[in-house]
CSV table of C-alpha atoms and ligand atoms in Angstrom, one decimal:
chain,number,residue,atom,x,y,z
J,986,MET,CA,-25.2,-4.3,-16.0
J,987,ASN,CA,-28.3,-6.2,-14.9
J,988,PRO,CA,-30.7,-7.5,-17.5
J,989,ALA,CA,-32.8,-4.3,-17.2
J,990,GLY,CA,-29.7,-2.3,-18.2
J,991,ARG,CA,-29.4,-0.6,-14.8
J,992,GLN,CA,-26.1,-0.4,-13.1
J,993,VAL,CA,-25.7,-2.4,-10.0
J,994,ALA,CA,-23.5,-1.6,-7.0
J,995,GLY,CA,-19.9,-2.1,-7.6
J,996,GLU,CA,-20.3,-2.6,-11.4
J,997,VAL,CA,-18.4,-0.2,-13.7
J,998,CYS,CA,-19.7,0.9,-17.0
J,999,ASN,CA,-18.3,3.3,-19.7
J,1000,ASP,CA,-20.8,5.9,-18.7
J,1001,CYS,CA,-19.3,5.8,-15.1
J,1002,LEU,CA,-15.9,6.8,-16.6
J,1003,VAL,CA,-17.4,9.6,-18.7
J,1004,GLY,CA,-19.1,10.8,-15.5
J,1005,PHE,CA,-16.1,10.2,-13.3
J,1006,GLY,CA,-15.9,13.9,-12.7
J,1007,VAL,CA,-12.1,14.1,-12.4
J,1008,GLU,CA,-12.2,17.9,-12.6
J,1009,ARG,CA,-14.6,18.1,-9.7
J,1010,ILE,CA,-12.5,15.6,-7.7
J,1011,ARG,CA,-9.3,17.6,-8.3
J,1012,GLN,CA,-10.9,20.6,-6.5
J,1013,ASP,CA,-11.0,18.5,-3.4
J,1014,PHE,CA,-7.2,18.4,-3.2
J,1015,PRO,CA,-5.6,21.8,-2.2
J,1016,ALA,CA,-2.1,20.6,-3.2
J,1017,LEU,CA,-3.2,20.0,-6.8
J,1018,GLN,CA,-3.9,23.7,-7.1
J,1019,VAL,CA,-0.2,24.6,-6.3
J,1020,ARG,CA,2.0,26.0,-9.1
J,1021,VAL,CA,5.6,24.7,-9.4
J,1022,HIS,CA,8.2,26.9,-11.1
J,1023,GLY,CA,5.3,29.0,-12.4
J,1024,LYS,CA,3.6,26.0,-14.0
J,1025,PRO,CA,0.6,24.0,-12.8
J,1026,LEU,CA,1.7,21.0,-10.7
J,1027,VAL,CA,1.4,17.7,-12.5
J,1028,TYR,CA,1.7,15.3,-9.6
J,1029,LEU,CA,2.7,11.8,-10.8
J,1030,ASP,CA,4.4,10.5,-7.6
J,1031,ASN,CA,1.4,8.8,-6.1
J,1032,ALA,CA,3.2,5.5,-5.4
J,1033,ALA,CA,5.4,7.4,-3.0
J,1034,THR,CA,2.5,9.2,-1.3
J,1035,SER,CA,-0.9,10.6,-2.4
J,1036,GLN,CA,-2.2,14.1,-2.0
J,1037,LYS,CA,-4.8,14.7,0.7
J,1038,PRO,CA,-8.3,15.9,0.2
J,1039,GLN,CA,-9.6,18.9,2.1
J,1040,VAL,CA,-12.0,16.6,4.1
J,1041,VAL,CA,-9.0,14.7,5.6
J,1042,ILE,CA,-7.2,18.0,6.5
J,1043,ASP,CA,-10.3,19.3,8.0
J,1044,ARG,CA,-11.0,16.2,10.1
J,1045,ILE,CA,-7.5,16.2,11.5
J,1046,THR,CA,-7.8,19.9,12.3
J,1047,ARG,CA,-11.2,19.4,14.0
J,1048,TYR,CA,-9.7,16.7,16.2
J,1049,TYR,CA,-6.9,19.0,17.4
J,1050,LEU,CA,-9.2,22.0,17.7
J,1051,SER,CA,-12.0,20.5,19.7
J,1052,GLU,CA,-11.6,16.8,20.4
J,1053,ASN,CA,-7.9,16.4,21.4
J,1054,SER,CA,-7.6,13.9,24.2
J,1055,ASN,CA,-5.9,10.6,24.9
J,1056,ILE,CA,-8.1,7.6,24.3
J,1057,HIS,CA,-9.4,4.5,26.1
J,1058,ARG,CA,-8.4,5.3,29.7
J,1059,GLY,CA,-10.2,8.7,30.1
J,1060,VAL,CA,-13.5,9.1,31.9
J,1061,HIS,CA,-14.1,12.6,30.6
J,1062,PHE,CA,-16.1,13.9,27.6
J,1063,LEU,CA,-13.2,14.6,25.2
J,1064,SER,CA,-11.6,11.3,25.9
J,1065,ASP,CA,-14.8,9.5,25.1
J,1066,LEU,CA,-15.2,11.5,21.9
J,1067,ALA,CA,-11.6,10.7,20.8
J,1068,THR,CA,-12.1,7.0,21.7
J,1069,GLN,CA,-15.3,6.8,19.7
J,1070,ALA,CA,-13.7,8.4,16.6
J,1071,TYR,CA,-10.6,6.2,17.0
J,1072,GLU,CA,-12.6,3.0,17.3
J,1073,SER,CA,-15.1,3.9,14.7
J,1074,THR,CA,-12.2,4.2,12.2
J,1075,ARG,CA,-11.2,0.6,13.2
J,1076,ASP,CA,-14.7,-0.6,12.2
J,1077,ARG,CA,-14.4,1.4,8.9
J,1078,VAL,CA,-11.1,-0.3,8.1
J,1079,ARG,CA,-12.7,-3.6,8.9
J,1080,GLN,CA,-15.4,-2.8,6.3
J,1081,PHE,CA,-12.9,-1.5,3.9
J,1082,LEU,CA,-11.0,-4.9,3.9
J,1083,ASN,CA,-14.1,-6.9,4.6
J,1084,ALA,CA,-12.4,-8.4,7.6
J,1085,ALA,CA,-14.5,-10.6,9.9
J,1086,HIS,CA,-13.8,-8.8,13.2
J,1087,ASP,CA,-12.7,-5.4,14.4
J,1088,ARG,CA,-10.1,-7.1,16.6
J,1089,GLU,CA,-8.3,-8.3,13.5
J,1090,ILE,CA,-7.4,-4.6,12.6
J,1091,ILE,CA,-4.2,-3.3,14.2
J,1092,PHE,CA,-3.2,0.3,13.9
J,1093,THR,CA,0.5,0.6,13.0
J,1094,ARG,CA,2.8,3.4,11.7
J,1095,GLY,CA,2.5,2.0,8.1
J,1096,THR,CA,3.2,-1.0,5.9
J,1097,THR,CA,6.8,-1.2,7.1
J,1098,GLU,CA,5.8,-1.4,10.8
J,1099,GLY,CA,3.1,-4.0,10.0
J,1100,ILE,CA,5.6,-6.3,8.3
J,1101,ASN,CA,8.1,-5.8,11.1
J,1102,LEU,CA,5.4,-6.6,13.6
J,1103,VAL,CA,4.8,-10.0,11.9
J,1104,ALA,CA,8.5,-10.7,11.5
J,1105,HIS,CA,9.2,-10.0,15.2
J,1106,SER,CA,6.1,-11.5,16.7
J,1107,PHE,CA,5.1,-14.4,14.4
J,1108,GLY,CA,8.6,-14.8,13.0
J,1109,ARG,CA,10.5,-15.0,16.3
J,1110,SER,CA,8.1,-17.4,17.8
J,1111,ARG,CA,7.7,-19.8,14.9
J,1112,VAL,CA,10.9,-19.7,12.8
J,1113,ARG,CA,13.8,-22.1,13.7
J,1114,ALA,CA,17.2,-22.9,12.2
J,1115,GLY,CA,16.8,-24.5,8.8
J,1116,ASP,CA,13.3,-23.1,8.2
J,1117,GLU,CA,12.6,-20.9,5.1
J,1118,ILE,CA,10.7,-17.7,4.3
J,1119,VAL,CA,9.5,-17.2,0.7
J,1120,ILE,CA,9.4,-13.7,-0.8
J,1121,SER,CA,9.4,-12.5,-4.4
J,1122,ALA,CA,12.1,-10.8,-6.6
J,1123,MET,CA,10.0,-7.6,-6.8
J,1124,GLU,CA,9.6,-6.8,-3.1
J,1125,HIS,CA,10.1,-3.4,-1.6
J,1126,HIS,CA,13.0,-3.3,0.9
J,1127,SER,CA,10.3,-3.2,3.7
J,1128,ASN,CA,9.3,-6.7,2.7
J,1129,ILE,CA,12.8,-8.0,2.3
J,1130,VAL,CA,14.9,-6.7,5.2
J,1131,PRO,CA,12.6,-7.7,8.1
J,1132,TRP,CA,12.8,-11.3,6.8
J,1133,GLN,CA,16.6,-11.1,6.3
J,1134,ILE,CA,17.1,-9.9,9.9
J,1135,LEU,CA,14.9,-12.7,11.1
J,1136,CYS,CA,16.6,-15.4,8.9
J,1137,GLU,CA,20.1,-14.2,10.1
J,1138,GLU,CA,19.0,-14.3,13.7
J,1139,LYS,CA,17.4,-17.8,13.5
J,1140,GLY,CA,19.7,-19.5,11.0
J,1141,ALA,CA,16.8,-19.6,8.5
J,1142,THR,CA,16.9,-19.1,4.7
J,1143,LEU,CA,15.2,-16.5,2.5
J,1144,ARG,CA,13.9,-18.0,-0.8
J,1145,VAL,CA,13.0,-15.7,-3.7
J,1146,ILE,CA,10.3,-16.3,-6.4
J,1147,PRO,CA,11.9,-15.2,-9.7
J,1148,VAL,CA,10.2,-12.9,-12.3
J,1149,ASN,CA,10.2,-13.1,-16.1
J,1150,ASP,CA,11.3,-10.2,-18.3
J,1151,ALA,CA,7.8,-8.6,-18.3
J,1152,GLY,CA,8.0,-8.5,-14.5
J,1153,GLU,CA,5.6,-11.3,-13.8
J,1154,LEU,CA,6.2,-13.9,-11.0
J,1155,LEU,CA,7.1,-17.4,-12.3
J,1156,LEU,CA,4.4,-19.4,-10.6
J,1157,GLU,CA,5.8,-22.8,-11.3
J,1158,GLU,CA,9.0,-21.7,-9.6
J,1159,TYR,CA,6.9,-20.5,-6.7
J,1160,GLU,CA,5.3,-23.9,-6.3
J,1161,ARG,CA,8.7,-25.6,-6.4
J,1162,LEU,CA,10.0,-23.2,-3.6
J,1163,LEU,CA,7.3,-24.2,-1.1
J,1164,CYS,CA,8.3,-27.2,1.1
J,1165,ASP,CA,8.0,-28.6,4.6
J,1166,ARG,CA,10.5,-26.0,5.8
J,1167,THR,CA,8.6,-23.0,4.6
J,1168,ARG,CA,7.1,-21.1,7.5
J,1169,LEU,CA,5.7,-18.0,5.7
J,1170,VAL,CA,5.1,-16.5,2.2
J,1171,ALA,CA,5.4,-12.7,2.1
J,1172,VAL,CA,4.6,-11.2,-1.2
J,1173,THR,CA,3.5,-7.9,-2.6
J,1174,TYR,CA,0.0,-7.5,-4.2
J,1175,VAL,CA,1.2,-4.7,-6.5
J,1176,SER,CA,4.8,-3.9,-7.2
J,1177,ASN,CA,5.8,-0.2,-6.6
J,1178,ALA,CA,8.7,-0.5,-9.0
J,1179,LEU,CA,7.1,-2.3,-11.9
J,1180,GLY,CA,3.3,-1.9,-11.4
J,1181,THR,CA,2.8,-5.7,-11.7
J,1182,VAL,CA,-0.4,-6.9,-10.0
J,1183,ASN,CA,0.4,-10.4,-8.7
J,1184,PRO,CA,-2.2,-13.3,-8.7
J,1185,ILE,CA,-2.1,-13.4,-5.0
J,1186,LYS,CA,-5.5,-15.3,-4.5
J,1187,PRO,CA,-4.2,-18.5,-6.3
J,1188,MET,CA,-0.8,-18.0,-4.7
J,1189,ILE,CA,-2.4,-17.9,-1.3
J,1190,ALA,CA,-4.4,-21.0,-2.1
J,1191,THR,CA,-1.2,-22.8,-3.2
J,1192,ALA,CA,0.6,-22.0,0.1
J,1193,HIS,CA,-2.4,-22.9,2.1
J,1194,ARG,CA,-2.6,-26.4,0.5
J,1195,ARG,CA,0.8,-26.9,2.3
J,1196,GLY,CA,-0.5,-25.2,5.5
J,1197,ILE,CA,1.8,-22.2,5.0
J,1198,PRO,CA,0.4,-18.8,6.0
J,1199,VAL,CA,0.7,-15.8,3.7
J,1200,LEU,CA,1.4,-12.1,4.4
J,1201,VAL,CA,0.4,-9.7,1.7
J,1202,ASP,CA,2.1,-6.3,1.3
J,1203,GLY,CA,-0.8,-4.2,0.3
J,1204,ALA,CA,1.0,-0.9,0.2
J,1205,GLN,CA,0.4,-0.3,-3.5
J,1206,ALA,CA,-2.8,-2.3,-3.9
J,1207,ALA,CA,-4.9,-0.5,-1.2
J,1208,PRO,CA,-5.2,2.8,-3.3
J,1209,HIS,CA,-6.1,1.1,-6.5
J,1210,LEU,CA,-7.8,-2.3,-6.0
J,1211,ALA,CA,-10.9,-3.2,-3.9
J,1212,VAL,CA,-9.7,-5.8,-1.4
J,1213,ASP,CA,-11.6,-8.5,0.4
J,1214,VAL,CA,-9.3,-10.2,2.9
J,1215,GLN,CA,-11.8,-13.0,3.5
J,1216,GLU,CA,-12.1,-13.8,-0.2
J,1217,LEU,CA,-8.4,-13.6,-0.6
J,1218,ASP,CA,-8.0,-15.7,2.6
J,1219,CYS,CA,-4.7,-14.1,3.3
J,1220,ASP,CA,-3.4,-14.5,6.8
J,1221,PHE,CA,-1.9,-10.9,7.1
J,1222,TYR,CA,-2.4,-7.8,5.0
J,1223,ALA,CA,-0.4,-4.6,5.6
J,1224,PHE,CA,-1.0,-1.1,4.1
J,1225,SER,CA,-0.2,2.5,4.7
J,1226,GLY,CA,-2.7,5.4,5.1
J,1227,HIS,CA,-0.6,8.0,3.3
J,1228,LYS,CA,-0.8,6.3,-0.1
J,1229,LEU,CA,-4.6,6.3,0.2
J,1230,CYS,CA,-5.3,10.0,0.8
J,1231,GLY,CA,-4.7,9.6,4.5
J,1232,PRO,CA,-2.0,11.1,6.8
J,1233,THR,CA,1.5,9.8,7.1
J,1234,GLY,CA,2.5,7.8,10.2
J,1235,ILE,CA,-0.6,5.6,10.2
J,1236,GLY,CA,-1.1,2.1,8.7
J,1237,ILE,CA,-3.0,-1.1,9.1
J,1238,LEU,CA,-2.0,-4.6,9.8
J,1239,TYR,CA,-4.8,-7.1,9.3
J,1240,GLY,CA,-4.3,-10.5,10.8
J,1241,LYS,CA,-6.6,-13.5,11.1
J,1242,ALA,CA,-7.8,-13.5,14.8
J,1243,ASP,CA,-6.6,-17.1,15.6
J,1244,LEU,CA,-3.1,-16.3,14.4
J,1245,LEU,CA,-2.9,-12.9,16.2
J,1246,GLU,CA,-4.2,-14.6,19.4
J,1247,SER,CA,-1.4,-17.1,19.2
J,1248,MET,CA,1.4,-14.5,18.7
J,1249,PRO,CA,3.4,-12.8,21.4
J,1250,PRO,CA,3.3,-9.0,21.8
J,1251,TYR,CA,5.5,-6.9,19.5
J,1252,GLN,CA,6.2,-4.0,21.9
J,1253,GLY,CA,5.4,-3.5,25.6
J,1254,GLY,CA,3.7,-0.7,27.4
J,1255,GLY,CA,0.4,1.3,27.5
J,1256,ASP,CA,-2.7,-0.2,25.9
J,1257,MET,CA,-1.3,-3.7,25.4
J,1258,ILE,CA,-1.4,-4.4,29.1
J,1259,SER,CA,-4.2,-5.7,31.2
J,1260,ALA,CA,-2.4,-6.0,34.5
J,1261,VAL,CA,1.2,-5.6,35.7
J,1262,THR,CA,3.2,-6.8,38.7
J,1263,PHE,CA,7.0,-7.1,38.8
J,1264,GLU,CA,6.5,-10.9,38.6
J,1265,LYS,CA,4.1,-11.1,35.7
J,1266,THR,CA,2.2,-9.0,33.1
J,1267,ILE,CA,-1.1,-10.1,31.7
J,1268,TYR,CA,-1.5,-8.8,28.2
J,1269,ASN,CA,-4.6,-7.1,26.9
J,1270,SER,CA,-6.9,-8.8,24.4
J,1271,LEU,CA,-6.8,-8.1,20.6
J,1272,PRO,CA,-6.4,-5.8,19.0
J,1273,TYR,CA,-4.8,-3.8,21.9
J,1274,LYS,CA,-2.2,-6.5,22.6
J,1275,PHE,CA,-0.4,-5.1,19.5
J,1276,GLU,CA,-1.0,-1.4,20.1
J,1277,ALA,CA,1.6,-0.3,22.8
J,1278,GLY,CA,1.8,3.3,23.9
J,1279,THR,CA,-0.3,6.3,22.9
J,1280,PRO,CA,-1.2,5.7,19.2
J,1281,HIS,CA,-1.3,8.3,16.4
J,1282,ILE,CA,-4.9,9.2,17.3
J,1283,ALA,CA,-5.1,12.1,14.8
J,1284,GLY,CA,-3.7,9.8,12.2
J,1285,VAL,CA,-6.3,7.1,12.8
J,1286,ILE,CA,-9.1,9.7,12.7
J,1287,GLY,CA,-7.7,11.2,9.5
J,1288,LEU,CA,-7.4,7.8,8.0
J,1289,GLY,CA,-11.1,7.2,8.7
J,1290,ALA,CA,-11.9,10.4,6.8
J,1291,ALA,CA,-9.7,9.3,3.9
J,1292,LEU,CA,-11.3,5.8,3.7
J,1293,GLU,CA,-14.8,7.5,3.8
J,1294,TYR,CA,-13.7,9.8,1.0
J,1295,VAL,CA,-12.3,7.0,-1.2
J,1296,GLN,CA,-15.2,4.7,-0.6
J,1297,ARG,CA,-17.6,7.5,-1.7
J,1298,ILE,CA,-15.9,7.5,-5.1
J,1299,GLY,CA,-15.7,3.7,-5.0
J,1300,LEU,CA,-12.6,1.6,-5.7
J,1301,PRO,CA,-14.2,-0.2,-8.6
J,1302,ARG,CA,-14.7,3.1,-10.3
J,1303,ILE,CA,-11.2,4.3,-9.4
J,1304,ALA,CA,-9.7,1.1,-10.7
J,1305,ALA,CA,-11.5,1.4,-14.1
J,1306,TYR,CA,-10.6,5.1,-14.5
J,1307,GLU,CA,-7.0,4.4,-13.6
J,1308,ALA,CA,-6.8,1.4,-15.9
J,1309,ASP,CA,-7.8,3.7,-18.8
J,1310,LEU,CA,-5.2,6.3,-17.7
J,1311,LEU,CA,-2.5,3.7,-17.5
J,1312,ALA,CA,-3.3,2.4,-20.9
J,1313,TYR,CA,-3.2,5.9,-22.4
J,1314,GLY,CA,0.1,6.7,-20.6
J,1315,THR,CA,1.7,3.4,-21.8
J,1316,GLU,CA,0.7,4.3,-25.4
J,1317,LEU,CA,2.2,7.8,-25.1
J,1318,LEU,CA,5.4,6.7,-23.5
J,1319,SER,CA,5.9,3.7,-25.9
J,1320,ALA,CA,5.9,6.2,-28.8
J,1321,ILE,CA,8.9,8.1,-27.4
J,1322,PRO,CA,12.2,7.2,-29.1
J,1323,GLY,CA,14.8,5.6,-26.8
J,1324,LEU,CA,12.3,5.0,-24.0
J,1325,ARG,CA,12.1,1.5,-22.5
J,1326,ILE,CA,9.3,0.7,-20.0
J,1327,ILE,CA,10.5,-1.5,-17.2
J,1328,GLY,CA,7.5,-3.7,-16.1
J,1329,THR,CA,5.3,-4.8,-18.9
J,1330,ALA,CA,3.1,-7.3,-17.1
J,1331,ARG,CA,-0.4,-8.1,-18.5
J,1332,GLU,CA,-1.9,-7.1,-15.2
J,1333,LYS,CA,-0.6,-3.8,-14.0
J,1334,ALA,CA,-1.8,-0.9,-11.8
J,1335,SER,CA,-0.8,2.8,-11.6
J,1336,VAL,CA,3.0,2.6,-12.3
J,1337,LEU,CA,4.9,3.7,-15.4
J,1338,SER,CA,8.6,2.9,-14.7
J,1339,PHE,CA,11.0,3.6,-17.6
J,1340,VAL,CA,14.5,4.4,-18.6
J,1341,LEU,CA,15.6,6.7,-21.4
J,1342,ASP,CA,18.6,5.7,-23.5
J,1343,GLY,CA,21.8,7.4,-22.3
J,1344,ILE,CA,20.0,9.7,-19.8
J,1345,HIS,CA,20.1,9.1,-16.0
J,1346,ALA,CA,16.8,8.8,-14.3
J,1347,HIS,CA,17.7,11.6,-11.9
J,1348,ASP,CA,18.3,14.0,-14.8
J,1349,VAL,CA,14.9,13.0,-16.3
J,1350,GLY,CA,13.3,13.8,-12.9
J,1351,THR,CA,15.1,17.1,-12.5
J,1352,ILE,CA,14.2,18.4,-16.0
J,1353,LEU,CA,10.6,17.3,-15.6
J,1354,ASP,CA,10.5,19.2,-12.3
J,1355,HIS,CA,11.3,22.4,-14.1
J,1356,GLU,CA,8.1,21.7,-16.2
J,1357,GLY,CA,6.1,21.4,-12.9
J,1358,ILE,CA,6.0,17.6,-13.3
J,1359,ALA,CA,6.6,15.5,-10.2
J,1360,ILE,CA,7.9,12.0,-10.8
J,1361,ARG,CA,10.3,9.8,-8.8
J,1362,ALA,CA,13.7,8.7,-10.0
J,1363,GLY,CA,15.9,6.0,-8.3
J,1364,HIS,CA,15.7,2.5,-7.2
J,1365,HIS,CA,12.3,2.9,-5.5
J,1366,CYS,CA,13.5,1.0,-2.4
J,1367,ALA,CA,13.5,-2.2,-4.6
J,1368,MET,CA,17.2,-2.6,-5.5
J,1369,PRO,CA,17.0,-6.3,-6.2
J,1370,VAL,CA,14.4,-5.9,-8.9
J,1371,MET,CA,16.4,-3.0,-10.5
J,1372,LYS,CA,19.3,-5.4,-10.6
J,1373,ARG,CA,17.1,-8.1,-12.2
J,1374,PHE,CA,16.3,-5.7,-15.0
J,1375,GLY,CA,19.9,-4.5,-15.4
J,1376,VAL,CA,19.3,-0.9,-14.3
J,1377,SER,CA,20.4,1.0,-11.3
J,1378,ALA,CA,17.5,3.3,-11.4
J,1379,THR,CA,14.3,4.1,-13.3
J,1380,ALA,CA,12.1,7.2,-13.7
J,1381,ARG,CA,8.6,6.4,-12.4
J,1382,ALA,CA,5.4,8.1,-13.0
J,1383,SER,CA,2.6,6.7,-10.8
J,1384,LEU,CA,-1.1,7.6,-11.1
J,1385,ALA,CA,-4.0,8.3,-8.9
J,1386,PHE,CA,-7.6,8.8,-9.6
J,1387,TYR,CA,-7.2,12.6,-9.7
J,1388,ASN,CA,-4.8,12.5,-12.6
J,1389,THR,CA,-5.9,13.2,-16.1
J,1390,ARG,CA,-5.1,12.3,-19.7
J,1391,GLU,CA,-3.8,16.0,-20.2
J,1392,GLU,CA,-1.3,15.4,-17.4
J,1393,LEU,CA,0.0,12.4,-19.2
J,1394,GLU,CA,0.3,14.4,-22.4
J,1395,ALA,CA,2.3,17.0,-20.3
J,1396,LEU,CA,4.6,14.2,-19.2
J,1397,ALA,CA,5.2,13.0,-22.8
J,1398,LYS,CA,5.9,16.6,-23.9
J,1399,GLY,CA,8.3,17.0,-20.9
J,1400,LEU,CA,10.1,13.8,-21.9
J,1401,HIS,CA,10.6,15.1,-25.5
J,1402,LYS,CA,12.2,18.2,-23.9
J,1403,VAL,CA,14.5,16.0,-21.8
J,1404,ILE,CA,15.6,14.2,-25.0
J,1405,GLU,CA,16.2,17.6,-26.7
J,1406,VAL,CA,18.4,18.8,-23.8
J,1407,PHE,CA,20.6,15.7,-24.1
J,1408,ALA,CA,20.6,15.6,-28.0
E,1361,PMP,N1,5.7,-2.0,0.2
E,1361,PMP,C1,5.6,-1.4,-0.9
E,1361,PMP,C2,5.2,-2.2,-2.1
E,1361,PMP,C3,5.7,0.0,-1.0
E,1361,PMP,O1,5.5,0.7,-2.2
E,1361,PMP,C4,6.0,0.8,0.1
E,1361,PMP,C5,6.1,2.3,0.1
E,1361,PMP,N2,6.9,2.8,-1.0
E,1361,PMP,C6,6.2,0.1,1.3
E,1361,PMP,C7,6.1,-1.3,1.3
E,1361,PMP,C8,6.6,0.8,2.6
E,1361,PMP,O2,5.5,1.6,3.0
E,1361,PMP,P1,5.7,2.7,4.1
E,1361,PMP,O3,6.9,3.5,3.8
E,1361,PMP,O4,4.5,3.5,4.1
E,1361,PMP,O5,5.8,1.9,5.4
């Protein structure tokens, strides 16, 4: 609040939460109206993928109905229309991340492809035998395996920042891992398995003091936290559209322009080319150098509509509303006998991962499904962190801004049923 008591842009007050209008927001999502096994759907699998609002579905339909054309090379009306819609999304993403330039925004298939792009292009040109890459113990496989492949190929070593029992990174250990051989730090902003929000801004500053660039896996942060890549000063930031109300198969890699300029192409063909002879190819300028072949045009346009939708609600309001939901869910689940929450960091977003004494996570998921409640059960593509916590799988409820306290009460009730079945 400013001194006059008026709310200023980006500020969140309790009144905003009261007026969040979740019931109105829910009407924007057709899939939330679905009934499962005769019960209203309680969708708590948002870390896997979010539901899509009607405006996104409509925007994709409109593209295919009346704008469908290939982009960039066309001289005709529809191609121009599609190109404008595609490129205006790039600018919307730039605003969303507060990147300095549109050419720093690369369209990819998703977080996984963004990380692989950096591992192939930056990694293969910069990493030599004896070098090191630093990741964390809570990474998704998508931010482990590309670095493992690179290390294997180059004779480099993967170093891992350990976590404490709450699921927080040990920052002193992190500092100790960084050395003259470290070529890159690749770390997640928010853990999909634990919900931990890592202190990436100071972690980036620590790496930069040693001249080490940092890639941030933003897959789980993008739907929940407002991000400013210039303020974070990260070198690369990858996220997926489908976790943020957008379509599948589309994602973003942000990279600082000077780094991207210095990197070789990832794939060859199509838009990444300026001129080709059999002797030599001249590559296109950024961002096209990294966008080979016909892209997912409908996906990009749909992502633009999704970002517009989310920005209209506002990530600061979303974060405040979800923090309240997460606290309520934690309280409800903590009261269930035999339930242990995996991931109890002080800073968390969206994720409630847990195990029930003597009951396999898949059984928890299956019984909840009969109640219309969708959660995820398994290792969440983060097997090393499961091992760190001594479990092979967890049940995971993950929240979005369209979830409600009543849905969390339904989850708690469902879990009591699960316990009864196994009693
Ligand atoms: N990193 C994290 C932290 C994730 O949660 C996910 C998706 N579960 C990914 C990377 C991979 O995202 P995608 O499958 O959309 O490429």
